[in-house]
Short mmCIF file of C-alpha atoms (C1' of nucleotides) in Angstrom, two decimals:
data_model
loop_
_atom_site.label_atom_id
_atom_site.label_comp_id
_atom_site.label_asym_id
_atom_site.label_seq_id
_atom_site.Cartn_x
_atom_site.Cartn_y
_atom_site.Cartn_z
CA MET H 1 131.67 6.69 -39.14
CA LEU H 2 132.60 4.05 -36.43
CA ASP H 3 131.96 4.50 -32.65
CA ILE H 4 135.32 5.48 -31.18
CA ARG H 5 134.49 3.63 -27.94
CA TYR H 6 134.16 0.46 -30.04
CA ILE H 7 137.47 1.07 -31.78
CA ARG H 8 139.28 1.71 -28.48
CA GLU H 9 138.08 -1.67 -27.28
CA ASN H 10 138.35 -3.56 -30.61
CA ALA H 11 141.50 -1.97 -32.27
CA ALA H 12 142.93 -5.18 -33.63
CA ALA H 13 139.50 -6.24 -35.12
CA VAL H 14 138.94 -2.76 -36.54
CA GLN H 15 142.42 -2.84 -38.27
CA GLU H 16 141.84 -6.45 -39.73
CA ASN H 17 138.36 -5.28 -41.02
CA ALA H 18 139.88 -2.45 -42.76
CA ARG H 19 142.47 -4.79 -44.27
CA ARG H 20 139.93 -7.22 -45.44
CA LYS H 21 137.97 -4.43 -47.03
CA GLY H 22 141.05 -3.17 -48.79
CA TYR H 23 141.49 0.20 -46.99
CA ASP H 24 144.88 1.45 -46.11
CA VAL H 25 144.32 3.13 -42.70
CA SER H 26 146.02 3.11 -39.37
CA VAL H 27 143.93 2.30 -36.30
CA ASP H 28 146.79 3.24 -34.16
CA GLU H 29 146.90 6.64 -35.62
CA VAL H 30 143.24 7.22 -34.91
CA LEU H 31 143.75 6.11 -31.28
CA ARG H 32 146.67 8.42 -30.83
CA TRP H 33 144.54 11.34 -32.06
CA ASP H 34 141.78 10.29 -29.85
CA LYS H 35 143.99 10.31 -26.83
CA THR H 36 145.63 13.69 -27.77
CA LYS H 37 142.24 15.25 -28.26
CA ARG H 38 140.89 13.84 -24.98
CA GLN H 39 143.78 15.16 -22.99
CA LEU H 40 143.34 18.62 -24.53
CA GLN H 41 139.73 18.45 -24.00
CA GLN H 42 140.29 17.72 -20.29
CA GLN H 43 142.61 20.75 -19.96
CA ALA H 44 140.10 22.95 -21.87
CA ASP H 45 137.25 21.78 -19.51
CA GLU H 46 139.41 22.53 -16.41
CA LEU H 47 140.23 26.04 -17.62
CA ARG H 48 136.68 26.71 -18.35
CA GLU H 49 135.63 25.55 -14.97
CA LYS H 50 137.92 28.17 -13.43
CA ARG H 51 136.75 30.68 -15.84
CA ASN H 52 133.07 29.91 -15.00
CA ASP H 53 133.93 30.13 -11.31
CA ILE H 54 135.63 33.54 -11.54
CA SER H 55 132.78 34.77 -13.75
CA SER H 56 130.17 33.79 -11.14
CA ARG H 57 132.07 35.60 -8.37
CA MET H 58 131.89 38.68 -10.41
CA LYS H 59 128.15 38.69 -11.06
CA GLY H 60 126.49 41.85 -9.81
CA GLY H 61 128.50 44.34 -12.06
CA LYS H 62 131.34 45.29 -9.79
CA PRO H 63 134.39 43.59 -11.26
CA GLU H 64 137.24 43.18 -8.78
CA PRO H 65 140.74 43.96 -10.52
CA SER H 66 142.39 40.84 -9.11
CA LEU H 67 139.59 38.52 -10.46
CA VAL H 68 139.83 40.33 -13.84
CA GLU H 69 143.67 39.74 -13.95
CA GLU H 70 143.17 36.18 -13.04
CA GLY H 71 140.46 35.89 -15.74
CA LYS H 72 142.81 37.45 -18.51
CA ALA H 73 145.51 34.98 -17.54
CA LEU H 74 143.08 32.03 -17.75
CA LYS H 75 142.00 33.34 -21.10
CA ASP H 76 145.34 33.20 -22.66
CA GLN H 77 145.80 29.67 -21.45
CA LEU H 78 142.51 28.69 -22.72
CA THR H 79 143.04 30.33 -26.10
CA ALA H 80 146.12 28.16 -26.59
CA VAL H 81 144.61 25.02 -25.60
CA GLU H 82 141.46 25.50 -27.66
CA ALA H 83 143.62 26.15 -30.73
CA ASN H 84 145.37 22.93 -30.15
CA LEU H 85 142.13 21.06 -29.44
CA LYS H 86 140.48 22.23 -32.49
CA GLU H 87 143.42 21.13 -34.71
CA ALA H 88 143.50 17.77 -32.86
CA ASP H 89 139.86 17.18 -33.24
CA ALA H 90 139.73 18.02 -36.89
CA THR H 91 142.54 15.54 -37.66
CA PHE H 92 140.88 13.01 -35.40
CA ILE H 93 137.54 13.19 -37.08
CA GLU H 94 139.34 13.19 -40.55
CA GLN H 95 141.19 9.97 -39.54
CA LEU H 96 138.15 8.39 -38.05
CA LYS H 97 135.99 8.97 -41.16
CA LYS H 98 138.50 6.82 -43.24
CA LEU H 99 137.88 3.76 -41.17
CA PRO H 100 135.30 1.49 -43.11
CA ASN H 101 132.30 0.06 -41.22
CA MET H 102 132.73 -3.41 -39.69
CA ALA H 103 131.68 -6.20 -42.18
CA LEU H 104 129.41 -8.80 -40.61
CA PRO H 105 131.26 -12.22 -40.00
CA THR H 106 129.06 -13.68 -42.70
CA VAL H 107 130.53 -11.39 -45.38
CA PRO H 108 132.86 -13.45 -47.70
CA VAL H 109 136.44 -12.20 -47.55
CA GLY H 110 137.69 -11.21 -50.83
CA THR H 111 140.15 -8.82 -52.65
CA THR H 112 138.01 -8.15 -55.78
CA GLU H 113 134.51 -8.21 -56.77
CA ASP H 114 135.38 -11.57 -58.61
CA GLU H 115 135.19 -13.06 -55.06
CA ASN H 116 131.52 -12.08 -54.51
CA VAL H 117 129.57 -15.30 -54.01
CA VAL H 118 126.54 -16.41 -55.94
CA ILE H 119 123.98 -17.65 -53.47
CA ARG H 120 121.01 -18.07 -55.84
CA THR H 121 120.27 -18.38 -59.58
CA VAL H 122 116.62 -17.85 -60.42
CA GLY H 123 114.66 -18.03 -63.66
CA GLU H 124 115.19 -19.69 -67.07
CA LYS H 125 117.66 -18.21 -69.54
CA PRO H 126 115.74 -17.67 -72.83
CA GLN H 127 116.41 -20.11 -75.80
CA PHE H 128 116.55 -18.30 -79.14
CA ASP H 129 116.10 -20.06 -82.61
CA PHE H 130 117.95 -17.05 -84.05
CA GLU H 131 120.90 -14.96 -83.18
CA PRO H 132 119.93 -12.58 -80.32
CA LYS H 133 121.07 -9.00 -80.74
CA ASN H 134 122.45 -6.49 -78.43
CA HIS H 135 120.10 -3.86 -76.77
CA TRP H 136 121.83 -1.16 -78.88
CA GLU H 137 121.30 -3.08 -82.12
CA LEU H 138 117.57 -3.50 -81.34
CA ALA H 139 117.40 -0.02 -80.18
CA GLU H 140 118.92 1.20 -83.30
CA THR H 141 116.38 -0.29 -85.47
CA LYS H 142 113.52 1.18 -83.40
CA ASP H 143 115.26 4.52 -83.15
CA TRP H 144 115.21 4.25 -79.27
CA ILE H 145 118.65 5.49 -78.39
CA ASP H 146 120.62 8.40 -79.97
CA LYS H 147 124.13 8.77 -78.40
CA ALA H 148 125.69 10.54 -81.38
CA ARG H 149 123.60 13.71 -80.96
CA ALA H 150 123.75 13.35 -77.16
CA ALA H 151 127.55 13.43 -77.58
CA LYS H 152 127.14 16.67 -79.42
CA ILE H 153 125.16 18.18 -76.70
CA ALA H 154 126.73 16.77 -73.47
CA GLY H 155 129.61 14.53 -74.42
CA ALA H 156 130.34 10.75 -74.26
CA ARG H 157 128.21 8.60 -72.06
CA PHE H 158 124.97 10.54 -72.54
CA ALA H 159 122.04 9.55 -74.42
CA TYR H 160 118.70 10.59 -75.77
CA LEU H 161 116.15 7.88 -74.91
CA LYS H 162 113.15 8.05 -77.40
CA GLY H 163 109.92 6.47 -78.49
CA ASP H 164 108.58 3.34 -76.78
CA LEU H 165 111.81 3.01 -74.65
CA VAL H 166 110.75 5.94 -72.80
CA ARG H 167 107.15 4.66 -72.25
CA LEU H 168 108.71 1.33 -71.16
CA GLU H 169 110.93 3.27 -68.70
CA LEU H 170 107.89 5.19 -67.28
CA ALA H 171 106.02 1.88 -67.03
CA LEU H 172 108.93 0.50 -64.81
CA TRP H 173 108.59 3.56 -62.39
CA GLN H 174 104.88 3.03 -62.23
CA PHE H 175 105.24 -0.68 -61.61
CA GLY H 176 107.86 -0.22 -58.95
CA MET H 177 105.96 2.45 -56.98
CA ASP H 178 102.79 0.42 -57.13
CA VAL H 179 104.37 -2.71 -55.57
CA LEU H 180 106.27 -0.73 -52.94
CA GLY H 181 103.21 1.16 -51.95
CA ASN H 182 100.86 -2.04 -51.66
CA GLU H 183 100.82 -3.41 -48.08
CA ALA H 184 99.19 -6.62 -49.15
CA ILE H 185 102.07 -7.40 -51.65
CA LEU H 186 104.65 -6.41 -49.02
CA GLN H 187 102.99 -8.78 -46.40
CA LYS H 188 103.08 -11.72 -49.10
CA ILE H 189 106.83 -11.03 -49.77
CA ILE H 190 107.52 -10.95 -45.91
CA ASP H 191 105.57 -14.15 -45.35
CA ASP H 192 107.05 -16.06 -48.33
CA ASN H 193 110.52 -15.16 -47.06
CA GLY H 194 109.90 -16.01 -43.40
CA LEU H 195 110.43 -12.56 -42.40
CA LYS H 196 109.10 -10.74 -39.30
CA VAL H 197 109.07 -7.21 -40.20
CA SER H 198 106.38 -4.61 -40.71
CA ALA H 199 104.41 -4.50 -43.90
CA LYS H 200 104.24 -0.73 -43.83
CA PRO H 201 104.16 0.56 -47.30
CA PHE H 202 107.00 2.73 -48.84
CA THR H 203 106.05 6.65 -49.15
CA PRO H 204 106.98 7.96 -52.71
CA VAL H 205 109.55 10.65 -52.62
CA ILE H 206 110.96 13.02 -55.29
CA PRO H 207 113.95 14.32 -53.62
CA PRO H 208 116.36 17.43 -54.30
CA ALA H 209 118.97 15.99 -56.81
CA VAL H 210 121.82 17.97 -54.99
CA ALA H 211 123.31 18.06 -51.64
CA ARG H 212 125.60 20.38 -49.62
CA THR H 213 129.24 19.07 -49.06
CA ALA H 214 128.72 18.45 -45.41
CA VAL H 215 125.45 16.51 -46.02
CA PHE H 216 127.02 14.42 -48.67
CA GLN H 217 130.05 13.63 -46.68
CA ALA H 218 127.76 12.50 -43.65
CA THR H 219 126.39 9.82 -45.88
CA GLY H 220 129.77 8.47 -46.57
CA ARG H 221 129.11 8.52 -50.25
CA LEU H 222 131.03 11.61 -51.45
CA ASN H 223 133.48 10.19 -53.88
CA LYS H 224 135.05 13.26 -55.62
CA GLU H 225 137.62 11.71 -57.70
CA GLU H 226 135.73 8.82 -59.39
CA GLN H 227 131.93 9.61 -59.03
CA THR H 228 130.52 12.64 -57.70
CA TYR H 229 129.93 15.89 -59.91
CA LYS H 230 130.23 19.33 -58.30
CA LEU H 231 128.21 22.41 -59.23
CA GLU H 232 130.54 25.30 -60.04
CA ASP H 233 130.08 28.34 -57.70
CA GLU H 234 127.78 26.40 -55.42
CA ASP H 235 128.47 24.33 -52.36
CA LEU H 236 126.43 21.55 -54.03
CA TRP H 237 127.07 18.15 -55.44
CA LEU H 238 124.82 16.27 -57.92
CA ASN H 239 123.38 13.18 -56.50
CA ALA H 240 124.31 9.70 -57.76
CA SER H 241 121.32 8.04 -56.28
CA ALA H 242 118.17 9.21 -54.36
CA GLU H 243 119.85 7.52 -51.36
CA HIS H 244 122.28 10.33 -51.08
CA THR H 245 119.55 12.88 -50.49
CA MET H 246 117.00 10.54 -48.73
CA ALA H 247 119.42 9.14 -46.07
CA PRO H 248 120.27 12.62 -44.68
CA MET H 249 116.66 13.68 -44.51
CA TYR H 250 116.44 13.27 -40.72
CA MET H 251 119.90 14.64 -39.93
CA ASP H 252 119.91 16.12 -36.40
CA GLU H 253 116.81 14.59 -35.49
CA ILE H 254 115.41 12.16 -32.79
CA LEU H 255 112.70 9.91 -34.35
CA ALA H 256 109.91 8.59 -32.21
CA GLU H 257 109.89 4.82 -31.84
CA ASP H 258 106.41 4.51 -33.23
CA SER H 259 107.20 6.28 -36.41
CA LEU H 260 109.38 3.39 -37.52
CA PRO H 261 110.05 1.86 -39.85
CA ILE H 262 110.32 4.98 -42.05
CA ARG H 263 110.24 3.58 -45.66
CA LEU H 264 110.74 5.80 -48.50
CA VAL H 265 110.88 4.95 -52.39
CA GLY H 266 112.49 7.79 -54.19
CA TYR H 267 112.71 8.67 -57.81
CA THR H 268 115.64 10.77 -59.16
CA THR H 269 118.06 11.32 -62.00
CA ALA H 270 121.49 10.05 -60.90
CA PHE H 271 124.63 11.41 -62.03
CA ARG H 272 128.02 9.76 -62.11
CA ARG H 273 131.43 10.75 -63.43
CA GLU H 274 132.53 7.08 -63.96
CA ALA H 275 136.08 8.22 -63.94
CA GLY H 276 138.33 5.27 -64.53
CA THR H 277 135.90 3.35 -66.64
CA TYR H 278 137.14 4.65 -69.94
CA GLY H 279 136.10 2.01 -72.74
CA LYS H 280 134.09 -0.03 -70.34
CA ASP H 281 130.49 -0.78 -71.47
CA ALA H 282 130.94 2.05 -74.10
CA GLU H 283 128.09 0.76 -76.17
CA GLY H 284 124.45 1.28 -75.49
CA ILE H 285 122.92 2.60 -72.26
CA PHE H 286 124.51 0.23 -69.69
CA ARG H 287 126.84 2.96 -68.18
CA LEU H 288 125.86 6.52 -68.55
CA HIS H 289 126.73 9.63 -66.74
CA GLN H 290 123.09 10.26 -66.30
CA PHE H 291 120.27 7.91 -65.62
CA ASN H 292 117.20 7.56 -63.87
CA LYS H 293 116.43 5.44 -60.81
CA LEU H 294 114.13 4.34 -58.17
CA GLU H 295 115.57 3.72 -54.89
CA MET H 296 114.48 2.30 -51.38
CA GLU H 297 115.57 3.89 -48.30
CA SER H 298 114.49 2.97 -44.69
CA PHE H 299 115.19 4.06 -41.07
CA THR H 300 114.71 1.55 -38.34
CA GLY H 301 116.08 0.63 -34.84
CA ALA H 302 119.12 -1.60 -34.59
CA ASP H 303 116.86 -4.56 -33.64
CA THR H 304 115.20 -4.83 -37.11
CA SER H 305 117.59 -3.44 -39.48
CA LEU H 306 118.98 -6.73 -40.65
CA GLU H 307 115.51 -8.08 -41.44
CA GLU H 308 114.86 -4.73 -43.17
CA HIS H 309 117.85 -5.36 -45.46
CA LEU H 310 116.57 -8.96 -46.17
CA LEU H 311 113.16 -7.45 -46.89
CA MET H 312 114.70 -5.15 -49.48
CA VAL H 313 116.53 -8.07 -51.25
CA ALA H 314 113.20 -10.09 -51.18
CA ILE H 315 111.46 -7.16 -52.86
CA GLN H 316 114.16 -6.92 -55.43
CA GLU H 317 113.75 -10.57 -56.34
CA TYR H 318 110.02 -10.33 -56.31
CA LEU H 319 110.16 -7.47 -58.80
CA MET H 320 112.60 -9.37 -61.17
CA GLN H 321 110.26 -12.50 -60.99
CA GLN H 322 107.31 -10.45 -61.81
CA LEU H 323 109.04 -9.13 -64.80
CA GLY H 324 110.28 -12.68 -65.63
CA LEU H 325 113.89 -11.86 -65.88
CA PRO H 326 116.47 -14.58 -65.11
CA TYR H 327 118.95 -13.34 -62.42
CA GLN H 328 121.35 -14.26 -59.72
CA VAL H 329 121.86 -13.07 -56.32
CA LEU H 330 125.33 -12.36 -55.02
CA GLU H 331 126.60 -11.86 -51.48
CA LYS H 332 129.18 -9.23 -51.90
CA CYS H 333 132.62 -9.82 -50.45
CA THR H 334 134.57 -7.56 -48.12
CA ALA H 335 136.31 -5.71 -51.14
CA ASP H 336 133.04 -4.95 -52.88
CA ILE H 337 130.69 -3.89 -50.22
CA GLY H 338 131.79 -0.35 -49.84
CA ARG H 339 133.00 1.71 -46.85
CA PRO H 340 129.70 2.40 -45.06
CA ASN H 341 128.39 -1.22 -45.66
CA ALA H 342 128.29 -4.01 -43.06
CA LYS H 343 126.97 -6.31 -45.61
CA GLY H 344 125.75 -5.99 -49.37
CA VAL H 345 123.89 -7.92 -51.86
CA ASP H 346 123.87 -7.46 -55.62
CA ILE H 347 121.49 -8.79 -58.11
CA GLU H 348 122.75 -9.40 -61.53
CA VAL H 349 120.32 -9.98 -64.60
CA TRP H 350 121.11 -12.37 -67.43
CA LEU H 351 121.94 -10.62 -70.77
CA PRO H 352 121.92 -13.12 -73.57
CA ALA H 353 123.75 -10.92 -76.11
CA GLN H 354 126.55 -10.53 -73.43
CA ASN H 355 126.22 -14.11 -72.48
CA SER H 356 126.68 -13.11 -68.94
CA TYR H 357 125.05 -11.68 -65.61
CA ARG H 358 125.31 -7.97 -65.12
CA GLU H 359 124.43 -5.82 -62.18
CA THR H 360 121.16 -4.30 -62.08
CA HIS H 361 120.61 -3.93 -58.18
CA THR H 362 122.31 -3.38 -54.96
CA ALA H 363 121.08 -3.60 -51.47
CA ASP H 364 123.25 -1.85 -48.69
CA TYR H 365 123.11 -2.92 -45.00
CA ILE H 366 124.63 0.16 -43.40
CA THR H 367 123.77 -0.17 -39.68
CA ASP H 368 124.57 2.95 -37.76
CA PHE H 369 127.71 4.11 -39.96
CA GLN H 370 125.60 6.90 -41.60
CA THR H 371 123.47 7.91 -38.65
CA ARG H 372 126.26 8.41 -36.32
CA ALA H 373 127.62 11.18 -38.59
CA MET H 374 124.08 12.40 -39.47
CA LYS H 375 122.91 12.33 -35.74
CA THR H 376 119.64 10.54 -36.82
CA ARG H 377 118.57 8.89 -33.51
CA VAL H 378 115.50 7.04 -32.18
CA ARG H 379 113.88 7.73 -28.87
CA ARG H 380 112.53 4.41 -27.47
CA GLY H 381 109.28 4.20 -25.42
CA ASN H 382 111.23 4.10 -22.28
CA GLY H 383 112.84 7.30 -23.16
CA SER H 384 116.32 5.98 -24.06
CA VAL H 385 117.92 7.39 -27.23
CA GLU H 386 119.84 5.33 -29.76
CA LEU H 387 121.22 5.74 -33.32
CA ALA H 388 118.83 4.83 -36.03
CA HIS H 389 119.85 2.17 -38.71
CA THR H 390 119.68 3.02 -42.44
CA ASN H 391 119.24 0.57 -45.26
CA ASP H 392 119.06 1.35 -49.10
CA ALA H 393 118.48 -0.61 -52.19
CA THR H 394 117.79 -0.23 -55.79
CA VAL H 395 114.17 -0.60 -56.85
CA PHE H 396 115.00 -0.24 -60.64
CA SER H 397 117.58 1.73 -62.67
CA GLU H 398 117.44 1.90 -66.44
CA ARG H 399 119.42 -1.37 -66.64
CA PRO H 400 116.46 -3.59 -66.40
CA LEU H 401 115.35 -2.05 -69.69
CA ILE H 402 118.35 -3.63 -71.38
CA ALA H 403 117.43 -6.98 -69.88
CA ILE H 404 113.70 -6.67 -71.00
CA ILE H 405 114.98 -5.68 -74.52
CA GLU H 406 117.50 -8.44 -74.81
CA ASN H 407 115.60 -11.26 -73.04
CA PHE H 408 112.28 -10.72 -74.57
CA GLN H 409 113.32 -9.82 -78.15
CA THR H 410 111.59 -11.61 -81.09
CA ALA H 411 113.06 -12.63 -84.47
CA SER H 412 111.34 -9.79 -86.10
CA GLY H 413 113.18 -7.25 -83.89
CA ASP H 414 110.22 -6.49 -81.54
CA VAL H 415 110.24 -6.70 -77.71
CA ILE H 416 107.76 -8.49 -75.89
CA VAL H 417 106.31 -6.49 -72.93
CA PRO H 418 106.36 -8.10 -69.58
CA GLU H 419 102.63 -8.81 -68.53
CA VAL H 420 102.98 -6.74 -65.32
CA LEU H 421 104.06 -3.65 -67.39
CA ARG H 422 101.30 -3.77 -70.05
CA PRO H 423 98.72 -2.03 -67.87
CA TYR H 424 101.10 1.01 -68.01
CA LEU H 425 101.35 0.75 -71.77
CA GLY H 426 97.79 0.82 -72.83
CA GLY H 427 97.68 -3.07 -72.83
CA ARG H 428 100.26 -3.22 -75.54
CA GLU H 429 101.91 -6.75 -75.72
CA THR H 430 104.93 -5.76 -78.02
CA VAL H 431 106.91 -2.59 -78.62
"C1'" G V 1 118.37 39.29 -57.24
"C1'" G V 2 116.66 44.00 -54.11
"C1'" A V 3 114.42 45.83 -49.30
"C1'" G V 4 112.73 44.76 -44.42
"C1'" A V 5 111.71 41.33 -40.14
"C1'" G V 6 113.03 37.09 -37.86
"C1'" G V 7 115.72 31.81 -36.25
"C1'" U V 8 115.67 30.15 -28.25
"C1'" G V 9 113.87 23.17 -25.75
"C1'" C V 10 108.60 18.32 -28.54
"C1'" C V 11 105.34 22.97 -29.35
"C1'" C V 12 104.37 28.33 -28.14
"C1'" G V 13 107.24 32.02 -25.92
"C1'" A V 14 110.23 35.51 -22.31
"C1'" G V 15 115.20 36.92 -22.19
"C1'" U V 16 119.59 42.92 -25.29
"C1'" G V 17 126.65 41.67 -21.09
"C1'" G V 18 127.31 38.85 -14.82
"C1'" U V 19 122.68 33.29 -9.72
"C1'" U V 20 120.28 31.58 -17.39
"C1'" U V 21 121.89 25.96 -13.73
"C1'" A V 22 117.14 29.25 -20.25
"C1'" A V 23 111.28 32.26 -17.01
"C1'" G V 24 106.23 31.21 -18.13
"C1'" G V 25 102.51 28.29 -20.48
"C1'" G V 26 100.99 23.95 -23.44
"C1'" A V 27 101.81 18.93 -24.86
"C1'" A V 28 103.60 14.24 -22.89
"C1'" C V 29 104.76 10.92 -18.91
"C1'" G V 30 104.13 9.33 -13.57
"C1'" G V 31 101.25 10.14 -8.89
"C1'" U V 32 97.17 11.96 -5.60
"C1'" C V 33 91.84 12.42 -5.91
"C1'" U V 34 87.74 9.54 -8.37
"C1'" U V 35 83.33 3.81 -9.58
"C1'" G V 36 85.83 5.47 -14.22
"C1'" A V 37 86.97 9.83 -16.81
"C1'" A V 38 87.49 15.11 -16.77
"C1'" A V 39 89.00 18.90 -13.74
"C1'" A V 40 92.42 20.19 -9.76
"C1'" C V 41 96.93 19.45 -7.38
"C1'" C V 42 102.07 17.38 -6.88
"C1'" G V 43 106.22 15.65 -9.61
"C1'" U V 44 109.20 14.25 -13.98
"C1'" C V 45 110.40 16.12 -18.61
"C1'" G V 46 116.83 18.36 -23.96
"C1'" U V 47 121.37 16.23 -26.41
"C1'" G V 48 126.65 15.37 -26.70
"C1'" C V 49 131.64 14.93 -24.62
"C1'" C V 50 135.16 13.66 -20.45
"C1'" A V 51 136.02 11.26 -15.49
"C1'" G V 52 133.67 7.35 -12.45
"C1'" C V 53 131.61 0.43 -10.95
"C1'" A V 54 127.88 3.79 -9.65
"C1'" A V 55 125.60 7.78 -7.20
"C1'" U V 56 127.52 11.99 -9.17
"C1'" G V 57 130.94 15.87 -11.01
"C1'" G V 58 132.82 18.80 -14.89
"C1'" U V 59 132.30 20.89 -19.69
"C1'" A V 60 129.65 22.21 -24.33
"C1'" C V 61 125.43 23.46 -27.16
"C1'" C V 62 119.88 29.18 -27.86
"C1'" G V 63 120.49 28.43 -37.11
"C1'" A V 64 126.36 27.51 -38.56
"C1'" G V 65 131.12 29.52 -38.17
"C1'" G V 66 134.38 33.33 -36.54
"C1'" G V 67 135.37 37.82 -33.36
"C1'" U V 68 135.01 41.39 -28.94
"C1'" U V 69 135.01 40.70 -23.44
"C1'" C V 70 137.53 38.89 -17.08
"C1'" G V 71 132.38 37.13 -18.58
"C1'" A V 72 128.08 36.38 -24.71
"C1'" A V 73 121.48 33.47 -25.99
"C1'" U V 74 122.44 38.86 -25.52
"C1'" C V 75 127.27 43.13 -28.95
"C1'" C V 76 130.28 42.78 -33.90
"C1'" C V 77 131.45 40.04 -38.88
"C1'" U V 78 130.54 36.08 -42.49
"C1'" C V 79 127.37 32.35 -44.01
"C1'" C V 80 122.68 29.30 -43.91
"C1'" C V 81 117.46 29.16 -43.55
"C1'" U V 82 112.33 31.23 -42.79
"C1'" C V 83 108.65 35.04 -43.41
"C1'" U V 84 106.63 39.98 -45.82
"C1'" C V 85 107.02 43.05 -50.16
"C1'" C V 86 109.31 43.97 -54.91
"C1'" G V 87 111.72 41.81 -59.44
"C1'" C V 88 112.43 37.53 -62.45
"C1'" C V 89 110.56 32.70 -63.66
"C1'" A V 90 108.48 26.63 -65.20
#
RNA sequence: GGAGAGGUGCCCGAGUGGUUUAAGGGAACGGUCUUGAAAACCGUCGUGCCAGCAAUGGUACCGAGGGUUCGAAUCCCUCCCUCUCCGCCA
């Protein structure tokens, strides 16, 4: 959520920002509730001051009837004020949480994802002297994907992945973990991109795949209608990314400055309802209710968070280059970056059979929007306390497998394994 | 899932209704002393919110949320978590 003091002083800018991001919210209403809440808070504080005063005059255990009467009267007043305060505060927080994070001035203004701006195109698109197949056509002949039986078991948008496709996927996780855990490689990426951040390696994490309502809400990522699955009979939601369970790890904690940056690379199975996408990407494994994912998450101070975001994008590009996949980098527009984001970058991979670039990676620059709700703070060397900043970004999902299959297919229907993955596949050159 | 015991600050730990403004110890930080260090001694040492230019004042927070009371860390209820034993289990 946003800082209420910032909203008070920049109401017009906050309203305009919400409009640009496509959120129908009223800053004036937030400010009205803020004012109401503060007035009630003031009244409550004054009544409590009197109550505490009376109480301190009665210490010693011999209550004077007149003071007790006065206390009773105060109690009635306070009960009424506190009831109003509680209601006003709840409404205020509810309204406040609806306001989207401020987009950086550099974020392109747009009303749909079509207005995202391509800032880089990297790699050569493959040339085929035969008609390239879709990933699901290739997978069919290899018996890699069984969606018919998965539908029988779990419904549409689920799949059994089988055979060498599974081995290829496991290789991808290994490769990603190895790059993110290698300080020398990170230092090279940092140097090549002119960044000045630490080369501290990412710590591998396997997080819980579920989170409580309050925790999920604090991340700003709970999206009941379209995305998030709820467990029946439990106050638990299935995560749609390891981000959702790693970002709140340090809730209610004050981190020591010298522990930063905290860098995590989490592996989890992600679950997404995908409501409202009926018929979209119905074939193959491009859009499933369940998929595996490797995700970066980091906690930094405000001073280094933007560079941290740029590092994550640089890592994503490095990974795609190592795999030899052609891709483009997009600066996401205001309508597409999402409510908690101040900035967002997507990477889209070239899919020859679809004759288009499709999203494989996202990098989210969140600033303090999550940590304000999560109360994750940093204690500086001089003793001052400030909100931490979070960043998250995709390392790999299963979508790069689609890109590998389609870009590296041969006339005979085999797939050439990217060199960097071969060590994890016993040196095999094709699958 | 059953039975029992617990949850207090960075850590340990005292506190069972009224100067708790949370004792005491440790750690940390600053200082005195010392050639330097250790020891000793002195001091500092939680996080929000509101008002204020500030100094400061008020208020809240002892796992979470309710309740009882003039007054709750303390009593009651619900929930969460930890530990011990039992049961079940990859």
